[in-house]
XYZ file of C-alpha atoms in Angstrom:
397
model
C -44.414 69.404 -38.393
C -44.126 65.753 -39.148
C -40.413 65.877 -38.577
C -40.734 67.681 -35.367
C -43.401 65.268 -34.340
C -41.164 62.396 -35.175
C -38.350 63.806 -33.059
C -40.719 64.493 -30.288
C -41.938 60.932 -30.438
C -38.307 59.693 -29.879
C -37.296 58.412 -33.409
C -33.598 57.962 -34.396
C -31.674 61.037 -35.327
C -30.067 60.753 -38.873
C -26.964 62.556 -37.748
C -26.463 60.133 -34.928
C -26.977 57.201 -37.275
C -24.323 58.578 -39.646
C -21.832 59.058 -36.801
C -22.562 55.536 -35.543
C -22.004 54.095 -39.020
C -18.668 55.922 -39.356
C -17.552 54.627 -35.988
C -18.513 51.064 -36.914
C -16.606 51.352 -40.215
C -13.531 52.594 -38.405
C -13.745 49.727 -35.934
C -14.115 47.241 -38.779
C -11.095 48.689 -40.574
C -8.976 48.537 -37.404
C -10.060 44.966 -36.831
C -9.155 44.057 -40.411
C -5.788 45.764 -40.123
C -5.097 44.013 -36.838
C -6.030 40.703 -38.372
C -3.768 41.345 -41.377
C -0.866 42.340 -39.102
C -1.300 39.250 -37.011
C -1.412 37.097 -40.112
C 1.750 38.716 -41.505
C 3.618 38.323 -38.240
C 2.508 34.711 -38.123
C 3.867 34.168 -41.633
C 7.192 35.776 -40.753
C 7.411 33.744 -37.582
C 6.560 30.574 -39.466
C 9.243 31.352 -42.097
C 11.849 31.955 -39.422
C 10.914 28.731 -37.702
C 11.242 26.847 -40.977
C 14.687 28.355 -41.600
C 15.763 27.478 -38.073
C 14.469 23.950 -38.589
C 16.477 23.648 -41.819
C 19.634 24.905 -40.097
C 19.090 22.586 -37.179
C 18.515 19.666 -39.516
C 21.717 20.463 -41.390
C 23.655 20.677 -38.147
C 22.142 17.429 -36.936
C 22.923 15.703 -40.212
C 26.495 16.999 -40.162
C 26.954 15.926 -36.582
C 25.333 12.612 -37.325
C 27.617 12.173 -40.314
C 30.662 12.934 -38.202
C 29.519 10.532 -35.572
C 28.922 7.880 -38.179
C 32.413 8.376 -39.631
C 33.939 8.306 -36.169
C 32.097 5.117 -35.289
C 32.994 3.501 -38.614
C 36.601 4.512 -38.107
C 36.822 3.276 -34.522
C 35.093 0.004 -35.400
C 37.242 -0.371 -38.538
C 34.199 -0.390 -40.781
C 35.168 2.315 -43.273
C 33.933 1.739 -46.748
C 36.536 0.611 -49.209
C 36.979 -1.223 -52.450
C 38.032 -4.790 -51.952
C 38.552 -6.873 -55.062
C 37.135 -10.359 -55.193
C 40.059 -12.650 -55.799
C 39.787 -14.780 -58.874
C 42.161 -16.518 -61.240
C 41.523 -14.028 -64.033
C 42.232 -11.028 -61.823
C 45.377 -12.696 -60.479
C 46.577 -13.290 -64.041
C 46.051 -9.645 -64.958
C 47.804 -8.464 -61.793
C 50.873 -10.633 -62.335
C 51.070 -9.668 -65.999
C 50.995 -5.963 -65.122
C 53.631 -6.349 -62.390
C 55.832 -8.478 -64.647
C 55.615 -5.932 -67.473
C 56.515 -3.120 -65.086
C 59.516 -5.017 -63.705
C 60.637 -5.955 -67.210
C 60.285 -2.360 -68.379
C 62.566 -1.222 -65.565
C 65.042 -4.086 -65.612
C 65.959 -4.100 -69.310
C 66.953 -0.389 -69.624
C 68.965 -0.548 -66.384
C 70.703 -3.735 -67.552
C 71.554 -2.157 -70.915
C 72.933 0.926 -69.139
C 75.050 -1.215 -66.792
C 76.444 -3.239 -69.714
C 77.376 -0.056 -71.582
C 79.700 1.034 -68.746
C 83.350 0.327 -69.495
C 85.380 -0.646 -66.440
C 88.958 -1.818 -65.948
C 90.212 -3.063 -62.616
C 93.812 -3.656 -61.631
C 95.096 -4.777 -58.261
C 98.349 -3.045 -57.424
C 99.260 -3.909 -53.801
C 101.113 -7.128 -54.727
C 102.686 -6.359 -58.135
C 105.830 -4.677 -59.388
C 108.632 -4.658 -56.860
C 106.240 -6.088 -54.233
C 105.471 -9.262 -56.178
C 106.471 -12.508 -54.487
C 107.104 -10.919 -51.083
C 105.465 -11.730 -47.780
C 103.038 -9.338 -46.138
C 105.654 -8.373 -43.562
C 108.222 -7.572 -46.240
C 105.718 -5.484 -48.187
C 104.751 -3.574 -45.060
C 108.386 -2.819 -44.319
C 109.030 -1.505 -47.835
C 105.874 0.608 -47.983
C 106.290 2.282 -44.594
C 109.946 3.259 -45.092
C 110.667 6.640 -46.591
C 108.251 7.788 -49.297
C 106.920 4.359 -50.177
C 107.498 2.240 -53.259
C 106.985 3.422 -56.855
C 106.391 1.011 -59.739
C 104.452 0.705 -63.015
C 101.357 -1.382 -63.716
C 100.229 -1.975 -67.349
C 96.565 -1.612 -68.398
C 95.157 -2.402 -71.853
C 91.966 -0.625 -72.970
C 90.064 -3.090 -75.179
C 87.075 -0.812 -75.882
C 86.844 2.925 -76.261
C 86.091 4.796 -73.069
C 84.097 7.975 -73.525
C 85.045 10.784 -71.191
C 84.795 11.618 -68.461
C 86.658 8.549 -67.208
C 86.630 8.225 -63.422
C 89.656 7.046 -61.454
C 88.565 5.209 -58.290
C 90.603 3.335 -55.689
C 89.143 0.422 -53.714
C 90.303 -0.942 -50.367
C 89.143 -4.456 -49.559
C 88.453 -5.490 -45.923
C 89.033 -1.953 -44.659
C 85.668 -1.749 -42.813
C 85.432 2.032 -42.713
C 81.838 1.621 -41.469
C 82.806 0.552 -37.922
C 80.913 2.620 -35.342
C 84.023 3.584 -33.379
C 85.756 4.658 -36.576
C 82.774 6.583 -37.968
C 82.330 8.731 -34.852
C 86.050 9.496 -34.405
C 86.085 13.187 -35.401
C 85.249 16.626 -34.013
C 82.907 18.563 -36.301
C 83.223 21.824 -34.345
C 87.003 21.705 -34.511
C 87.005 21.107 -38.278
C 84.513 23.932 -38.791
C 85.905 26.587 -36.424
C 89.589 25.621 -36.335
C 90.225 26.902 -32.821
C 89.304 23.932 -30.624
C 92.438 22.479 -28.982
C 92.426 19.667 -28.215
C 89.500 18.043 -30.000
C 86.633 16.208 -28.306
C 86.926 12.895 -26.515
C 85.510 11.091 -29.566
C 88.900 11.662 -31.215
C 90.782 9.549 -28.630
C 93.471 8.326 -28.906
C 94.224 10.625 -31.869
C 93.879 13.972 -30.081
C 97.629 14.582 -29.703
C 100.523 13.838 -32.007
C 102.220 10.942 -30.239
C 99.048 10.254 -28.191
C 100.095 12.553 -25.295
C 100.577 16.320 -24.846
C 103.993 17.530 -25.991
C 105.094 21.036 -25.115
C 107.709 21.060 -27.882
C 104.994 21.016 -30.539
C 102.560 23.789 -31.491
C 99.354 23.843 -29.426
C 100.975 21.355 -27.026
C 100.825 18.680 -29.716
C 97.050 18.834 -30.241
C 95.998 17.583 -33.678
C 93.802 19.504 -36.105
C 91.862 17.702 -37.561
C 91.752 15.065 -34.867
C 90.263 11.579 -34.957
C 90.916 8.232 -36.580
C 89.261 9.107 -39.909
C 91.696 11.940 -40.532
C 94.636 10.023 -39.060
C 94.097 7.193 -41.576
C 93.932 9.545 -44.586
C 94.727 7.697 -47.829
C 98.119 8.662 -49.274
C 98.804 6.549 -52.375
C 99.240 8.515 -55.609
C 98.621 7.605 -59.265
C 99.834 8.874 -62.633
C 98.615 7.593 -66.019
C 100.519 7.683 -69.291
C 100.360 5.917 -72.660
C 103.472 4.766 -74.554
C 101.561 4.101 -77.804
C 99.156 7.075 -77.648
C 101.118 10.080 -76.365
C 98.511 12.391 -77.936
C 95.828 11.316 -75.447
C 95.494 13.623 -72.453
C 95.574 11.309 -69.419
C 96.005 13.915 -66.698
C 93.908 13.144 -63.602
C 91.879 16.136 -62.431
C 91.146 16.151 -58.680
C 90.040 19.760 -58.350
C 86.310 19.063 -57.997
C 85.777 15.579 -56.589
C 84.406 16.429 -53.108
C 80.883 17.510 -52.266
C 80.435 21.234 -52.715
C 78.409 21.426 -49.489
C 81.325 19.941 -47.526
C 83.707 22.676 -48.654
C 81.166 25.437 -48.044
C 79.562 24.346 -44.765
C 81.374 21.501 -42.967
C 85.028 22.527 -43.067
C 86.714 25.839 -42.391
C 89.362 27.732 -44.336
C 92.412 27.135 -42.105
C 95.491 24.892 -42.261
C 96.033 21.690 -40.343
C 98.106 21.533 -37.146
C 100.313 18.572 -36.093
C 98.486 16.421 -38.649
C 100.459 13.242 -39.550
C 103.785 15.088 -39.225
C 105.864 12.599 -37.220
C 106.596 9.492 -39.391
C 106.440 6.912 -36.596
C 102.962 8.113 -35.582
C 101.677 8.832 -39.067
C 98.675 6.761 -40.143
C 98.321 8.240 -43.631
C 98.644 11.387 -45.611
C 98.910 14.915 -44.279
C 97.655 18.031 -46.049
C 99.367 21.198 -47.253
C 96.119 23.035 -48.013
C 93.325 24.552 -45.935
C 90.835 21.875 -44.952
C 88.049 23.113 -47.214
C 90.416 23.104 -50.219
C 91.925 19.621 -49.855
C 89.656 17.589 -52.137
C 91.197 14.185 -51.348
C 90.919 14.741 -47.590
C 87.249 15.809 -47.844
C 86.438 12.720 -49.950
C 88.149 10.497 -47.376
C 86.209 12.103 -44.522
C 82.977 10.525 -45.779
C 83.138 6.898 -44.520
C 82.104 4.096 -46.839
C 78.994 2.076 -46.009
C 80.443 -1.376 -46.754
C 83.570 -3.344 -45.980
C 84.893 -2.308 -49.384
C 85.936 1.326 -49.365
C 85.532 2.949 -52.797
C 86.720 6.548 -53.150
C 86.913 8.836 -56.134
C 90.514 9.888 -56.841
C 89.923 12.053 -59.893
C 88.634 12.078 -63.460
C 90.018 12.163 -66.981
C 88.085 14.496 -69.228
C 89.247 13.140 -72.605
C 88.240 9.917 -74.374
C 90.555 6.898 -74.254
C 90.595 5.181 -77.679
C 90.333 1.448 -78.165
C 93.661 -0.376 -78.029
C 95.385 2.230 -75.864
C 98.194 0.835 -73.736
C 98.173 2.572 -70.378
C 100.930 2.697 -67.818
C 99.802 3.279 -64.264
C 102.609 4.677 -62.130
C 101.782 3.924 -58.499
C 103.447 5.331 -55.417
C 102.445 2.802 -52.779
C 102.507 4.317 -49.283
C 99.250 3.218 -47.666
C 99.732 0.251 -45.367
C 96.968 -2.366 -45.621
C 99.188 -5.398 -45.091
C 98.745 -5.931 -41.313
C 95.053 -6.825 -41.828
C 95.556 -8.572 -45.212
C 93.789 -5.838 -47.092
C 93.989 -5.358 -50.841
C 94.170 -2.252 -53.029
C 92.645 -1.941 -56.483
C 92.450 0.887 -59.007
C 89.380 1.267 -61.243
C 89.053 3.137 -64.518
C 85.348 3.438 -65.267
C 82.842 5.402 -67.287
C 79.373 6.267 -66.078
C 75.736 5.970 -67.149
C 72.343 7.362 -66.118
C 72.201 4.698 -63.376
C 75.787 5.301 -62.179
C 78.497 2.658 -62.643
C 78.612 -1.015 -63.540
C 76.243 -2.696 -61.119
C 74.097 -5.682 -62.091
C 72.328 -6.210 -58.756
C 69.380 -3.884 -59.432
C 68.596 -5.002 -63.022
C 68.895 -8.681 -62.083
C 66.511 -8.123 -59.171
C 63.966 -6.484 -61.498
C 64.277 -9.261 -64.078
C 63.907 -12.010 -61.468
C 60.723 -10.328 -60.162
C 59.432 -10.094 -63.751
C 60.129 -13.799 -64.351
C 58.348 -14.796 -61.128
C 55.341 -12.621 -62.012
C 55.047 -14.048 -65.516
C 55.483 -17.566 -64.140
C 52.646 -17.001 -61.662
C 50.399 -15.671 -64.434
C 51.137 -18.730 -66.585
C 50.440 -21.027 -63.640
C 46.979 -19.505 -63.048
C 46.203 -19.624 -66.754
C 47.113 -23.294 -67.108
C 45.478 -24.398 -63.881
C 42.186 -22.481 -64.159
C 41.619 -21.299 -67.713
C 43.135 -24.314 -69.483
C 41.654 -26.769 -66.908
C 44.889 -28.718 -66.629
C 44.311 -29.083 -62.899
C 41.198 -29.433 -60.795
C 39.136 -26.270 -60.963
C 36.834 -25.419 -58.093
C 33.675 -23.485 -59.015
C 33.325 -20.290 -56.954
C 30.268 -20.404 -54.656
C 29.678 -24.134 -55.056
C 27.260 -25.091 -52.252
C 28.454 -28.666 -52.036
C 31.538 -27.429 -50.176
C 29.461 -25.729 -47.490
C 29.114 -27.399 -44.113
C 26.285 -26.583 -41.701
C 27.534 -28.742 -38.846
């Protein structure tokens, strides 16, 4: 009755209170979950923003660094090590340079001294001795030239291989007009008649087309280099040492690349055949097999023309008396040229040449002299020594 009375009087219903409490709890939980979700999304967003900031900062720093390098480069302000010049540092520098030059110069000088070389001039000896240049020219250009013997005495043993080299003085094979007087396509293909205009006037045998000659007289190989091909010959023998093999081997004296790539395997045509127009030797072999012709085709760089003629594989003992049999055909007398034969050994720095070691030794002497000068003038106080950074030498005017 009390309960009923209470309900009748309008008091709160327990069931309604329970439902209201459950609803409030649900709303609180949803609010909490919403708050947690917002907080989590804020954290994720904040993390992403931080990562983007880091990436942007890196990009800015990289760009800034590039810009700084570009500006330093354009304004010539790149960082670098620049030594402060002083007497002590100069002494050390000159001592190091002098030691380096001395270390290079002495071994090269020793190697050059160890080369054995014998030179003999043969254009004015034998049957040509005492004659005028005109008389020598007449004798050399008639027939097959002049043959005579030239003695050579070997004072020191020559270890093989011994190289046989001929030298032409005042020949000037490096003249521009001479150097370009050839046709590379003709010498490679063998079917270009006549050769290019660079070969003029040595495109035809006799200088003009001649129908009585093969290919209308066109020359293969054309040009002044080929036309002036060297044609002296040499034979060595020994009257007191007949057991020594002195045969001159000329089978492998040209560059291998020349025989394989520059010149073709075909014979010459109208090449130094008519005596009155002949400037030098002809060839009986295909171009890429004639070793002497291929050696001659490479012009010398100086006024002296040095060409390898062949090599002797055996040793030549000390005291050997050599006889050089020369067949002199090559005419150098109109321009007062000279001809010399060299017998020489070799070393790790090539032949006998004192220019390079002397240059190194002179540089070493100058470097050591400079080091001594700085030592005496600054360290030994033999001359006036200025104190670095002395303010009394500053002027503010």
